[in-house]
mmCIF file with all atom_site columns, C-alpha atoms in Angstrom:
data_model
loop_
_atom_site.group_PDB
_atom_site.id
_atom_site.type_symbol
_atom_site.label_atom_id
_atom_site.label_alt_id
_atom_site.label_comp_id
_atom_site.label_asym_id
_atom_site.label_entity_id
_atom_site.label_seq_id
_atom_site.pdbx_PDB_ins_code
_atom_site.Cartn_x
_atom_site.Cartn_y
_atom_site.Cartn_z
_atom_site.occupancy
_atom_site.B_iso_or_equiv
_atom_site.pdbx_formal_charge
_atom_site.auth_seq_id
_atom_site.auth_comp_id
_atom_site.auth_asym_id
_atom_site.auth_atom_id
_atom_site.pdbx_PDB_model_num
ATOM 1   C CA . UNK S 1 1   ? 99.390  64.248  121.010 1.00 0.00 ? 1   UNK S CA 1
ATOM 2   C CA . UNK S 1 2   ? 97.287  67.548  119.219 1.00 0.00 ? 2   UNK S CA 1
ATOM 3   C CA . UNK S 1 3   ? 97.892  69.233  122.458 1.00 0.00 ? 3   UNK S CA 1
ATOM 4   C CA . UNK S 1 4   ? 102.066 68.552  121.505 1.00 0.00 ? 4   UNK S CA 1
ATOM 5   C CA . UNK S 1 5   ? 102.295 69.470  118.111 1.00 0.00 ? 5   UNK S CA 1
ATOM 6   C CA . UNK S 1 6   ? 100.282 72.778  118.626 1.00 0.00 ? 6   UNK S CA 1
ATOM 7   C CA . UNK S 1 7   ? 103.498 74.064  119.999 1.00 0.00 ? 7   UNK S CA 1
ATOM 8   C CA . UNK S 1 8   ? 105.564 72.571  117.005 1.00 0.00 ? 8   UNK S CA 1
ATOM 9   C CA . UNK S 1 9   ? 106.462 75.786  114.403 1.00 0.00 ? 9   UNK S CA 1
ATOM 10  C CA . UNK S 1 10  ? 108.107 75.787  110.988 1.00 0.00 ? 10  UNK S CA 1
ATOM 11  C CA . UNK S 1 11  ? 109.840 79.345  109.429 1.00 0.00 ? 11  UNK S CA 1
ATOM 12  C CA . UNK S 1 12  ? 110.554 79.688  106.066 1.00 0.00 ? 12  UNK S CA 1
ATOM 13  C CA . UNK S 1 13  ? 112.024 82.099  104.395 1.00 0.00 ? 13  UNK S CA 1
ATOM 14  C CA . UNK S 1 14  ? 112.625 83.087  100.628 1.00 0.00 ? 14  UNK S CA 1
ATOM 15  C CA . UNK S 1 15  ? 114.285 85.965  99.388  1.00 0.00 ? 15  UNK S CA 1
ATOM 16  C CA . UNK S 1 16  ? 112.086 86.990  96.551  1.00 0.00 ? 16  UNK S CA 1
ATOM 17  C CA . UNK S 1 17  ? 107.783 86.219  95.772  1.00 0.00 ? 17  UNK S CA 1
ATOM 18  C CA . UNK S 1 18  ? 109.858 84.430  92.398  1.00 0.00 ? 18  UNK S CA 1
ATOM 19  C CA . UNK S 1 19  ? 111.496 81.945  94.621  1.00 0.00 ? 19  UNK S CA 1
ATOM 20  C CA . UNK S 1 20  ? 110.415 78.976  95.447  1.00 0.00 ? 20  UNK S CA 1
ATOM 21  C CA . UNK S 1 21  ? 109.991 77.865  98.951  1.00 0.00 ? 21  UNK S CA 1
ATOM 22  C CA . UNK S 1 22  ? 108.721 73.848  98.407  1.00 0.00 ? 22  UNK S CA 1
ATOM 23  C CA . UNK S 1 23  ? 111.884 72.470  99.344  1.00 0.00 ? 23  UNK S CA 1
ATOM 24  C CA . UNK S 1 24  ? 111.602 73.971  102.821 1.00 0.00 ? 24  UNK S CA 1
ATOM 25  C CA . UNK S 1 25  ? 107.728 73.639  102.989 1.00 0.00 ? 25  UNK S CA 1
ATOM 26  C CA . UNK S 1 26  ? 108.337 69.611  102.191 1.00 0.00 ? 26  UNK S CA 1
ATOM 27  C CA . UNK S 1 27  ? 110.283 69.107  105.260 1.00 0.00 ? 27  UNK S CA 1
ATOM 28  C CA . UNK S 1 28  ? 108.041 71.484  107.481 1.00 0.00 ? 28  UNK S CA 1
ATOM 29  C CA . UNK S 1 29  ? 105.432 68.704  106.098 1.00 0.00 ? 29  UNK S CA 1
ATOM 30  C CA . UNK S 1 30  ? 107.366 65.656  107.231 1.00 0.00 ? 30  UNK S CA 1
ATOM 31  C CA . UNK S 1 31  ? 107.599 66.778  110.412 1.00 0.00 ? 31  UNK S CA 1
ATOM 32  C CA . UNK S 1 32  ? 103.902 66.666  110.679 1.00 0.00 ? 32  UNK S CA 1
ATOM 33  C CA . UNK S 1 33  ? 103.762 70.334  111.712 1.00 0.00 ? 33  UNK S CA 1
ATOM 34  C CA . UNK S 1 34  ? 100.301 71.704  111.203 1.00 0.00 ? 34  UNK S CA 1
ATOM 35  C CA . UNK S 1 35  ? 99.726  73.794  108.485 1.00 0.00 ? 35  UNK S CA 1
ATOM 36  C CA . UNK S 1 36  ? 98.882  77.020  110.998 1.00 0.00 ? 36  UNK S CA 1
ATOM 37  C CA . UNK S 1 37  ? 102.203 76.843  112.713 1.00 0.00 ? 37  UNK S CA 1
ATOM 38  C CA . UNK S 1 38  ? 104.482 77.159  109.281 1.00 0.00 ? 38  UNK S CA 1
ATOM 39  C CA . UNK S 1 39  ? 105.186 81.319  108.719 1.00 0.00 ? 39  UNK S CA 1
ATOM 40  C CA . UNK S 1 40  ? 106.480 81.868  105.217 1.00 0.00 ? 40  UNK S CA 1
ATOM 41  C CA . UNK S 1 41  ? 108.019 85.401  104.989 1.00 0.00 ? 41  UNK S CA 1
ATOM 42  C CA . UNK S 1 42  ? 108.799 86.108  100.872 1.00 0.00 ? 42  UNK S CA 1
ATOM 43  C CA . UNK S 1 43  ? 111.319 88.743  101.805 1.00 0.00 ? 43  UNK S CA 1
ATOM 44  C CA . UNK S 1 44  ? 114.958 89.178  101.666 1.00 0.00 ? 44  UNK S CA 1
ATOM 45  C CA . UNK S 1 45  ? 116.802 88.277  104.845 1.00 0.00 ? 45  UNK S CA 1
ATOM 46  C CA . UNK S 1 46  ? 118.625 91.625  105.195 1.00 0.00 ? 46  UNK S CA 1
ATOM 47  C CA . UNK S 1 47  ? 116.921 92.309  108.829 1.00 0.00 ? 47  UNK S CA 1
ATOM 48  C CA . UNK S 1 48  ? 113.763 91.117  110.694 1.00 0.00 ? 48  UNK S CA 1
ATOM 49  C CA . UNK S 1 49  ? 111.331 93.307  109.773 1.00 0.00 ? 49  UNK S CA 1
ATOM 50  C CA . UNK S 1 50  ? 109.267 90.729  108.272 1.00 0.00 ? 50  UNK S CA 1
ATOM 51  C CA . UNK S 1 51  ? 105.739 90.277  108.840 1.00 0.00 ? 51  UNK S CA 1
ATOM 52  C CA . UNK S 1 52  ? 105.025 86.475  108.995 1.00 0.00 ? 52  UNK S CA 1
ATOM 53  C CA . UNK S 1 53  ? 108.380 86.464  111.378 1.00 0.00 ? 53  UNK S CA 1
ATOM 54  C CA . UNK S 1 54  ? 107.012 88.863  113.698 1.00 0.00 ? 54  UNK S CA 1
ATOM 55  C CA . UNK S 1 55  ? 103.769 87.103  113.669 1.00 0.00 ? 55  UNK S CA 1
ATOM 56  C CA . UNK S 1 56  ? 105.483 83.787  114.411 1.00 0.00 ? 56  UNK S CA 1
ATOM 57  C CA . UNK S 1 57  ? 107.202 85.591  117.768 1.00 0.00 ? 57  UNK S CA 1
ATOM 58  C CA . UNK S 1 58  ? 104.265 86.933  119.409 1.00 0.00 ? 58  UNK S CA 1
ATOM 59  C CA . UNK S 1 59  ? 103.219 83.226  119.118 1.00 0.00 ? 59  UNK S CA 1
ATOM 60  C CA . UNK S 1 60  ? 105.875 81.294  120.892 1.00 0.00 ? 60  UNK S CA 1
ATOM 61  C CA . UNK S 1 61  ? 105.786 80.155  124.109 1.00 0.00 ? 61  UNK S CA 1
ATOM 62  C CA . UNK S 1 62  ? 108.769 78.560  126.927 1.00 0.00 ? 62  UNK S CA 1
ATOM 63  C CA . UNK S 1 63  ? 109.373 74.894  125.910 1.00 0.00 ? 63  UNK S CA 1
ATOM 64  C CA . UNK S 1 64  ? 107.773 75.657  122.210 1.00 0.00 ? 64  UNK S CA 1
ATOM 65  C CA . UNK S 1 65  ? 109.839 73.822  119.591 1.00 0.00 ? 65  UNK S CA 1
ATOM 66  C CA . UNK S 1 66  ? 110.790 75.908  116.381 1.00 0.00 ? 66  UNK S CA 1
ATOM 67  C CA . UNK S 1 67  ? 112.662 74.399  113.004 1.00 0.00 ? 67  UNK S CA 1
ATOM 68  C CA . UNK S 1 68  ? 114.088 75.846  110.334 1.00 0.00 ? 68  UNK S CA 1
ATOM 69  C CA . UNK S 1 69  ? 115.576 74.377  107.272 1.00 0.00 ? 69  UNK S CA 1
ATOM 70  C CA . UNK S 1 70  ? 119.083 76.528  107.208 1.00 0.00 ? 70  UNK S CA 1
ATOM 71  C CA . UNK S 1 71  ? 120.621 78.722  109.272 1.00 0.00 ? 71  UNK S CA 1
ATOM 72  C CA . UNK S 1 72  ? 120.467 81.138  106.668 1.00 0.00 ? 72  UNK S CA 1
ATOM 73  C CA . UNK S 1 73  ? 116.821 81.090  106.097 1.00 0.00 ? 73  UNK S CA 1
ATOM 74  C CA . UNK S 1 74  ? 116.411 82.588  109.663 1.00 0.00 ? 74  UNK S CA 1
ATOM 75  C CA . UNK S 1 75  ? 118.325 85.896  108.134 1.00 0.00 ? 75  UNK S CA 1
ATOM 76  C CA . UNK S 1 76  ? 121.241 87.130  106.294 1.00 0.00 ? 76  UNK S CA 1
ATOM 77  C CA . UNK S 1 77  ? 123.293 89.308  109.061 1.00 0.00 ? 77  UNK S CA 1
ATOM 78  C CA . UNK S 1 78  ? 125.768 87.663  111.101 1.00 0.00 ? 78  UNK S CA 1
ATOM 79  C CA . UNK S 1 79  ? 125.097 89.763  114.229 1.00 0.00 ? 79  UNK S CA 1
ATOM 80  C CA . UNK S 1 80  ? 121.278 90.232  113.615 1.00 0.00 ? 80  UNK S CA 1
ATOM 81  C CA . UNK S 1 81  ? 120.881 85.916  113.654 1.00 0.00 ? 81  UNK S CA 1
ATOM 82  C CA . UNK S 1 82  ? 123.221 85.673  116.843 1.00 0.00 ? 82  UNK S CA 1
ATOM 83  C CA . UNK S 1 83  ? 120.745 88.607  118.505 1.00 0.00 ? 83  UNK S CA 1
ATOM 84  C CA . UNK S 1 84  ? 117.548 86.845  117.376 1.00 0.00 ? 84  UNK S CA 1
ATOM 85  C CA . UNK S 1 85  ? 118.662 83.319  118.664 1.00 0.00 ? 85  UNK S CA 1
ATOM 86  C CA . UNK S 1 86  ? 119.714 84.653  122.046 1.00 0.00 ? 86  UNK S CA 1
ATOM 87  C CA . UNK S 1 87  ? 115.759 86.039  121.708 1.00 0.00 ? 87  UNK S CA 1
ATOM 88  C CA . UNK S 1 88  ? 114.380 82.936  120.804 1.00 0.00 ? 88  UNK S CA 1
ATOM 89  C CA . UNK S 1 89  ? 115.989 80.745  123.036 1.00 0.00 ? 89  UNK S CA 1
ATOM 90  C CA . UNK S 1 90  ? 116.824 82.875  125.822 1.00 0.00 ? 90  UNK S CA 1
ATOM 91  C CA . UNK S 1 91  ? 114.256 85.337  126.449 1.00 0.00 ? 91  UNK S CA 1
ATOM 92  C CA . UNK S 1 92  ? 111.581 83.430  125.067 1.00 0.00 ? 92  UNK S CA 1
ATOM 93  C CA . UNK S 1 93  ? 112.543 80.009  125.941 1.00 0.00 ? 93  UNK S CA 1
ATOM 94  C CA . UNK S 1 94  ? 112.020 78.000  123.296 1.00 0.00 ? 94  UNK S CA 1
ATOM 95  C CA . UNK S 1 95  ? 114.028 75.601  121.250 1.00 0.00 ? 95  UNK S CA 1
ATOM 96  C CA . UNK S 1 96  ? 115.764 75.704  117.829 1.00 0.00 ? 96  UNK S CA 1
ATOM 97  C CA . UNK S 1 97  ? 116.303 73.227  115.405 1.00 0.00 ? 97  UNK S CA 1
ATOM 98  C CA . UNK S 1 98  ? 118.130 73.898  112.556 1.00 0.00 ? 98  UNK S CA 1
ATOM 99  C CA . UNK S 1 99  ? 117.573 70.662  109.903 1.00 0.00 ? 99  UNK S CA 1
ATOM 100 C CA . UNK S 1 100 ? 120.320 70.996  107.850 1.00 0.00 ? 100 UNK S CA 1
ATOM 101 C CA . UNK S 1 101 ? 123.127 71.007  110.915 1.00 0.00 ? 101 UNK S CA 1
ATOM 102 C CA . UNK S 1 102 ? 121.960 68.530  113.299 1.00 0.00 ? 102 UNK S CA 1
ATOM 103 C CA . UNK S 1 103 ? 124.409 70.205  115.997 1.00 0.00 ? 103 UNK S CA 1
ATOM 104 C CA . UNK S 1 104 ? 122.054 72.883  116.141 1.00 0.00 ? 104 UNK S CA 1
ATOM 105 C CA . UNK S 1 105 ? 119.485 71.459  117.903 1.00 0.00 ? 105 UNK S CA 1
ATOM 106 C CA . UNK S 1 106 ? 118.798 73.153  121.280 1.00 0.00 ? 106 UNK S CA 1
ATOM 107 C CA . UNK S 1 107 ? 116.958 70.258  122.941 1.00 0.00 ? 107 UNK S CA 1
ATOM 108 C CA . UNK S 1 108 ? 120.377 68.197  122.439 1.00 0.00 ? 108 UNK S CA 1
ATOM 109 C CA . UNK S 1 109 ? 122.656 69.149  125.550 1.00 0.00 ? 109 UNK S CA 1
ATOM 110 C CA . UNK S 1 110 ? 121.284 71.208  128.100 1.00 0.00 ? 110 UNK S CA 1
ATOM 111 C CA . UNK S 1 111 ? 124.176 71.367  129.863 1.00 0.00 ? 111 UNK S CA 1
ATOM 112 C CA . UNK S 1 112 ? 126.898 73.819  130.048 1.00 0.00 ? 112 UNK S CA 1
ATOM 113 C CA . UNK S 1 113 ? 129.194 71.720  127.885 1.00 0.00 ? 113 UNK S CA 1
ATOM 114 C CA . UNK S 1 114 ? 125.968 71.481  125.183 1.00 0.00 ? 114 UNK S CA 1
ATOM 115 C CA . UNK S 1 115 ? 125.247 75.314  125.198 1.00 0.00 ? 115 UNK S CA 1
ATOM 116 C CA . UNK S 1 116 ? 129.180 76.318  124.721 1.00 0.00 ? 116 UNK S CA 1
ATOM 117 C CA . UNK S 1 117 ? 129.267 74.002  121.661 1.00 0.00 ? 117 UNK S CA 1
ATOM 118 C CA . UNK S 1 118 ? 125.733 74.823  120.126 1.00 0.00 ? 118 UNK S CA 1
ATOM 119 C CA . UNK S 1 119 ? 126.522 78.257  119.934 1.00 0.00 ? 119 UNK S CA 1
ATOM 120 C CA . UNK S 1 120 ? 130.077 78.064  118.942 1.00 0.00 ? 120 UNK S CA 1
ATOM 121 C CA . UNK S 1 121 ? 128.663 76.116  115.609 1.00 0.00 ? 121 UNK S CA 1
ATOM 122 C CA . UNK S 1 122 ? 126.176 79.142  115.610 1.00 0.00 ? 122 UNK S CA 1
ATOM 123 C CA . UNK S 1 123 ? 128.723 81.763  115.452 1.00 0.00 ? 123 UNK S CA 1
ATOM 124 C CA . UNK S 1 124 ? 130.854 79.510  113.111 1.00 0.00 ? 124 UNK S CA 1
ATOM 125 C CA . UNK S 1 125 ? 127.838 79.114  110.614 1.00 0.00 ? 125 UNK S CA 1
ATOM 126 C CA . UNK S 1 126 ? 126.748 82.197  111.030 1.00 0.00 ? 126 UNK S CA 1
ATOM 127 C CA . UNK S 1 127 ? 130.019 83.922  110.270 1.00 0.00 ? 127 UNK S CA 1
ATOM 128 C CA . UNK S 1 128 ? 130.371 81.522  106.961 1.00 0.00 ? 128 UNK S CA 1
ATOM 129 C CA . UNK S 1 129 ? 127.189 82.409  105.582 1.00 0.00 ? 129 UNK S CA 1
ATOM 130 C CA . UNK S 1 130 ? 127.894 86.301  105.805 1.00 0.00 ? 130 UNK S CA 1
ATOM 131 C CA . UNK S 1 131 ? 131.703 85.661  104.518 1.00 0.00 ? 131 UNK S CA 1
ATOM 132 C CA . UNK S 1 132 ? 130.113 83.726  101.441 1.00 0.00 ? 132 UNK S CA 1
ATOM 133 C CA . UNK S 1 133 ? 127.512 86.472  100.552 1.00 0.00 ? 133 UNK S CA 1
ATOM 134 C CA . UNK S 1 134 ? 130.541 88.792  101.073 1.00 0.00 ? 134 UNK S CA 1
ATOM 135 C CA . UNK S 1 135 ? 132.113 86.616  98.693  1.00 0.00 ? 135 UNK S CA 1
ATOM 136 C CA . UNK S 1 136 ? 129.559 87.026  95.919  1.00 0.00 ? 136 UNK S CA 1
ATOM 137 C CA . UNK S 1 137 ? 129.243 90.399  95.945  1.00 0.00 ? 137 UNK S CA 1
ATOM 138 C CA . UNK S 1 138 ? 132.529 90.737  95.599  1.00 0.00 ? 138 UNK S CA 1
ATOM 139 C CA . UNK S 1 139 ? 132.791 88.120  92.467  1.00 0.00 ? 139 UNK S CA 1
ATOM 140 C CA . UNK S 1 140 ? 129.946 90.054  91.276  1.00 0.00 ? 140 UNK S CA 1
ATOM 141 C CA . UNK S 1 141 ? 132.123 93.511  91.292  1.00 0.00 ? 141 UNK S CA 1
ATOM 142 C CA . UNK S 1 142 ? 135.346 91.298  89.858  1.00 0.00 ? 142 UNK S CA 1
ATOM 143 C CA . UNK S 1 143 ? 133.305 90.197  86.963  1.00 0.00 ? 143 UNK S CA 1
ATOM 144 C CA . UNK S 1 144 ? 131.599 93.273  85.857  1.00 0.00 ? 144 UNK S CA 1
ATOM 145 C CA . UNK S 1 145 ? 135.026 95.446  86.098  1.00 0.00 ? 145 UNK S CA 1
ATOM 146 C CA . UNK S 1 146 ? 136.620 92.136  84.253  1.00 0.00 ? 146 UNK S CA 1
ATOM 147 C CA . UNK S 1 147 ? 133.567 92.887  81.586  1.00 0.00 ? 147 UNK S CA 1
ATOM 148 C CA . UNK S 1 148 ? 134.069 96.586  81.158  1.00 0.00 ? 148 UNK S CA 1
ATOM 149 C CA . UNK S 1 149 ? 137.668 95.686  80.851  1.00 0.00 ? 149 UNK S CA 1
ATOM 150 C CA . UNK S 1 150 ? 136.870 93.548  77.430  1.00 0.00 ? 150 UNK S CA 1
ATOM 151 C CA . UNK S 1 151 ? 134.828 96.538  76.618  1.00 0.00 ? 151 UNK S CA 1
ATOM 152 C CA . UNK S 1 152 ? 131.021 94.737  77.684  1.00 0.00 ? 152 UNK S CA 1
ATOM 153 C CA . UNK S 1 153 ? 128.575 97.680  77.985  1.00 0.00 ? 153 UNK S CA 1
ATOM 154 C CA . UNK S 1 154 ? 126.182 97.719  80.920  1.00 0.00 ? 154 UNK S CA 1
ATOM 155 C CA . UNK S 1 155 ? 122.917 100.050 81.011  1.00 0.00 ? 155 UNK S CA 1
ATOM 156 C CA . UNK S 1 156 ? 120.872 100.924 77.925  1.00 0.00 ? 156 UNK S CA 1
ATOM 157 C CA . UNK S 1 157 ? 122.179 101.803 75.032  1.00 0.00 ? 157 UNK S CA 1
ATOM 158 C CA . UNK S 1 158 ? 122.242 105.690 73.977  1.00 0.00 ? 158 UNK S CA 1
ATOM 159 C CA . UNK S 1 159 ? 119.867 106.805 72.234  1.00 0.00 ? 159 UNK S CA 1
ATOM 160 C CA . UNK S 1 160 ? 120.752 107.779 68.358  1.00 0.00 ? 160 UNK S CA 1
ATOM 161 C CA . UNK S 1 161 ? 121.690 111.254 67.521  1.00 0.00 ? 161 UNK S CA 1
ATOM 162 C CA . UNK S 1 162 ? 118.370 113.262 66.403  1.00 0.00 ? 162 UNK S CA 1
ATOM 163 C CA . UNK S 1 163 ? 119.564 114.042 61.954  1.00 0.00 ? 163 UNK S CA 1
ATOM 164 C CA . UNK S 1 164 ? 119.764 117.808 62.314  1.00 0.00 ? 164 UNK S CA 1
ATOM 165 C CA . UNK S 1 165 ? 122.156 117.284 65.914  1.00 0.00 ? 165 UNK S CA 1
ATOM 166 C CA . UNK S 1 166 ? 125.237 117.681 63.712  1.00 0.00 ? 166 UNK S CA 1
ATOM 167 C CA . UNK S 1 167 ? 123.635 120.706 61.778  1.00 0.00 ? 167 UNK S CA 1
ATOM 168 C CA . UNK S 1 168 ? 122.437 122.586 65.339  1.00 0.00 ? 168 UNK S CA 1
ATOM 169 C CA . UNK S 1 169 ? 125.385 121.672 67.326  1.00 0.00 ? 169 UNK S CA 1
ATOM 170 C CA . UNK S 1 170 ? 127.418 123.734 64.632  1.00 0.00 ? 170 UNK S CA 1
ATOM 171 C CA . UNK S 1 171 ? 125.384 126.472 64.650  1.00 0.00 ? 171 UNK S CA 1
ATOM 172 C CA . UNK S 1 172 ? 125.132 126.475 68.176  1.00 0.00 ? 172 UNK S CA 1
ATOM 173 C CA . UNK S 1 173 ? 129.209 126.576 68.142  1.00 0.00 ? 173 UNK S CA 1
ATOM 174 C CA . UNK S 1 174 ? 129.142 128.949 65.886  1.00 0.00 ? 174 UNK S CA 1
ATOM 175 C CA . UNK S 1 175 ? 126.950 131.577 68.097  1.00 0.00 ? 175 UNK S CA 1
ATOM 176 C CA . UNK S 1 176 ? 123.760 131.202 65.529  1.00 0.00 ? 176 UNK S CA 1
ATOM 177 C CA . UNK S 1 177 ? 122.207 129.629 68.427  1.00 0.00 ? 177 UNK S CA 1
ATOM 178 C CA . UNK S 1 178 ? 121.601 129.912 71.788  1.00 0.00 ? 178 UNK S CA 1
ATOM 179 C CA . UNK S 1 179 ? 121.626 126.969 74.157  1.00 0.00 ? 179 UNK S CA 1
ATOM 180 C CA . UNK S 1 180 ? 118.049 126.658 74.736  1.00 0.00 ? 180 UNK S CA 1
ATOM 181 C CA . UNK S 1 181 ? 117.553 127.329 71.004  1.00 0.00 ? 181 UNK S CA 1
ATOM 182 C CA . UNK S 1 182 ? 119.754 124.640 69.880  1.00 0.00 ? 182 UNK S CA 1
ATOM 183 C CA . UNK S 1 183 ? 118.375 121.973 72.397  1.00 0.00 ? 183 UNK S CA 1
ATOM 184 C CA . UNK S 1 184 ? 114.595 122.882 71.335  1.00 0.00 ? 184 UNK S CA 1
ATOM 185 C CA . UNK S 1 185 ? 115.625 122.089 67.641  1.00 0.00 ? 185 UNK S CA 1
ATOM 186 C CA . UNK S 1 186 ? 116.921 118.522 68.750  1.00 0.00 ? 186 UNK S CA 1
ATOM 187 C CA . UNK S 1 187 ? 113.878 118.261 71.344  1.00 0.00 ? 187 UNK S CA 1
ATOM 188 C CA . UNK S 1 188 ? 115.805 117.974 73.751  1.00 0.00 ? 188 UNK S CA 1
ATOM 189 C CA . UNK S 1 189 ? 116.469 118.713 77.293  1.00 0.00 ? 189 UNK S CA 1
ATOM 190 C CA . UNK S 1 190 ? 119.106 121.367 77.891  1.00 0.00 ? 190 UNK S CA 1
ATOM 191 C CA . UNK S 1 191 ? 121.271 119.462 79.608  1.00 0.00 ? 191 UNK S CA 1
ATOM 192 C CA . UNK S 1 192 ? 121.259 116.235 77.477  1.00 0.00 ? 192 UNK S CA 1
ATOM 193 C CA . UNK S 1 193 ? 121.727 118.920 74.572  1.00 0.00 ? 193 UNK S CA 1
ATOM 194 C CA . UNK S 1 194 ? 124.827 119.813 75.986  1.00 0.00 ? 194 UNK S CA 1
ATOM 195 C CA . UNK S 1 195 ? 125.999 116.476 76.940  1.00 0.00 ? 195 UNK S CA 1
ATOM 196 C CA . UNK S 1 196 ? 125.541 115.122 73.728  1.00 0.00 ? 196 UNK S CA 1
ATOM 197 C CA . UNK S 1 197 ? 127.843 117.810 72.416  1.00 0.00 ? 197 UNK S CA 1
ATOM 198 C CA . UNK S 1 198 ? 130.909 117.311 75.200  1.00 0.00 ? 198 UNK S CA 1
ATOM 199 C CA . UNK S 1 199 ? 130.912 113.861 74.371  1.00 0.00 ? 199 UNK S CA 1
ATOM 200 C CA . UNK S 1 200 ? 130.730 114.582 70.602  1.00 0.00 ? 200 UNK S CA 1
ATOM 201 C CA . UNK S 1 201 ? 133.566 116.609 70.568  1.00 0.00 ? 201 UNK S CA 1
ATOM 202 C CA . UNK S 1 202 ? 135.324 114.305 72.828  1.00 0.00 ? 202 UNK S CA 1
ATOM 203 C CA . UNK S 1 203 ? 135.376 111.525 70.853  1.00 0.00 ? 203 UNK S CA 1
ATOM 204 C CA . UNK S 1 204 ? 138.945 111.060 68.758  1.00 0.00 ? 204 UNK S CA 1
#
């Protein structure tokens, strides 16, 4: 029975060391998998350079049994997790079970029938989990532009106007002052100096 379960792995991922991964370590446990075969990779999911992933490969074996909790915790890229299935399963030989989508489960179906739908849900969920991410972003950009729209002001604030600015930037304009005069009087860079102005004389 040891002999078994030493070739039983868990992978969990979380996208940041703030996140927390006990939902997906809890079902790792009731699966009885032994605390040396779960890799935890606190990473984001944007590729596979992760360590504890990498780790977990070198380990796996033909007929070795791998779970995961979500498709999604495998990785983020819909072409990267189609790539490192065919790996997993094809070049190293090992099965896949994904927890939450029982029709991913590699050991079900070995037959050509089996394969063609196992990896047609793959591609399917694969595809939906990249399209929804896609999605966020892209509620993300609709709600900032909606923001700026209602006038919502992103970034720090500008920093207040040194008291002699007003004084300097008029003798400055009125040739008393050189540039590099005038933005040593405000302590400031040049550049900032001469930002500050432009905008100051921009403004109705």
């Amino acid at each position: 029975m040891t002999a078994i379960s030493t070739n039983i792995y868990g992978y969990i991922r979380v996208s940041t060391r703030e996140q927390n991964e006990d939902r997906q370590l809890l079902a790792m446990r009731e699966l009885a998998i032994l605390e040396r075969n779960i890799f935890t990779d606190k990473q984001s999911g944007k590729d596979f350079e992760r360590p504890q992933y990498k780790r977990l490969v070198k380990k796996l074996r033909p007929d070795d049994l791998l779970y995961i909790k979500s498709i999604d915790r495998l990785g983020r890229s819909y072409g990267e997790i189609l790539e490192q299935w065919r790996i997993l399963t094809r070049e190293k030989g090992i099965d896949i079970v994904v927890l939450d989508m029982p029709l991913l489960d590699t050991r079900r179906g070995k037959d050509l029938m089996g394969t063609f739908l196992s990896d047609i849900v793959l591609q399917v969920l694969s595809f939906v989990a990249e399209n929804e991410r896609t999605n966020i972003r892209q509620r993300q950009a609709e709600g900032i532009a909606a923001a700026k729209a209602r006038g919502v002001k992103f970034g720090r604030p500008p920093s207040p106007l040194p008291e002699n600015f007003y004084r300097v930037h008029r003798d400055w304009r009125g040739k008393k002052l050189t540039l590099q005069q005038a933005a040593n009087a405000c302590a400031m860079p040049v550049s900032t100096f001469y930002a500050k102005a432009v905008r100051l004389e921009n403004t109705p």
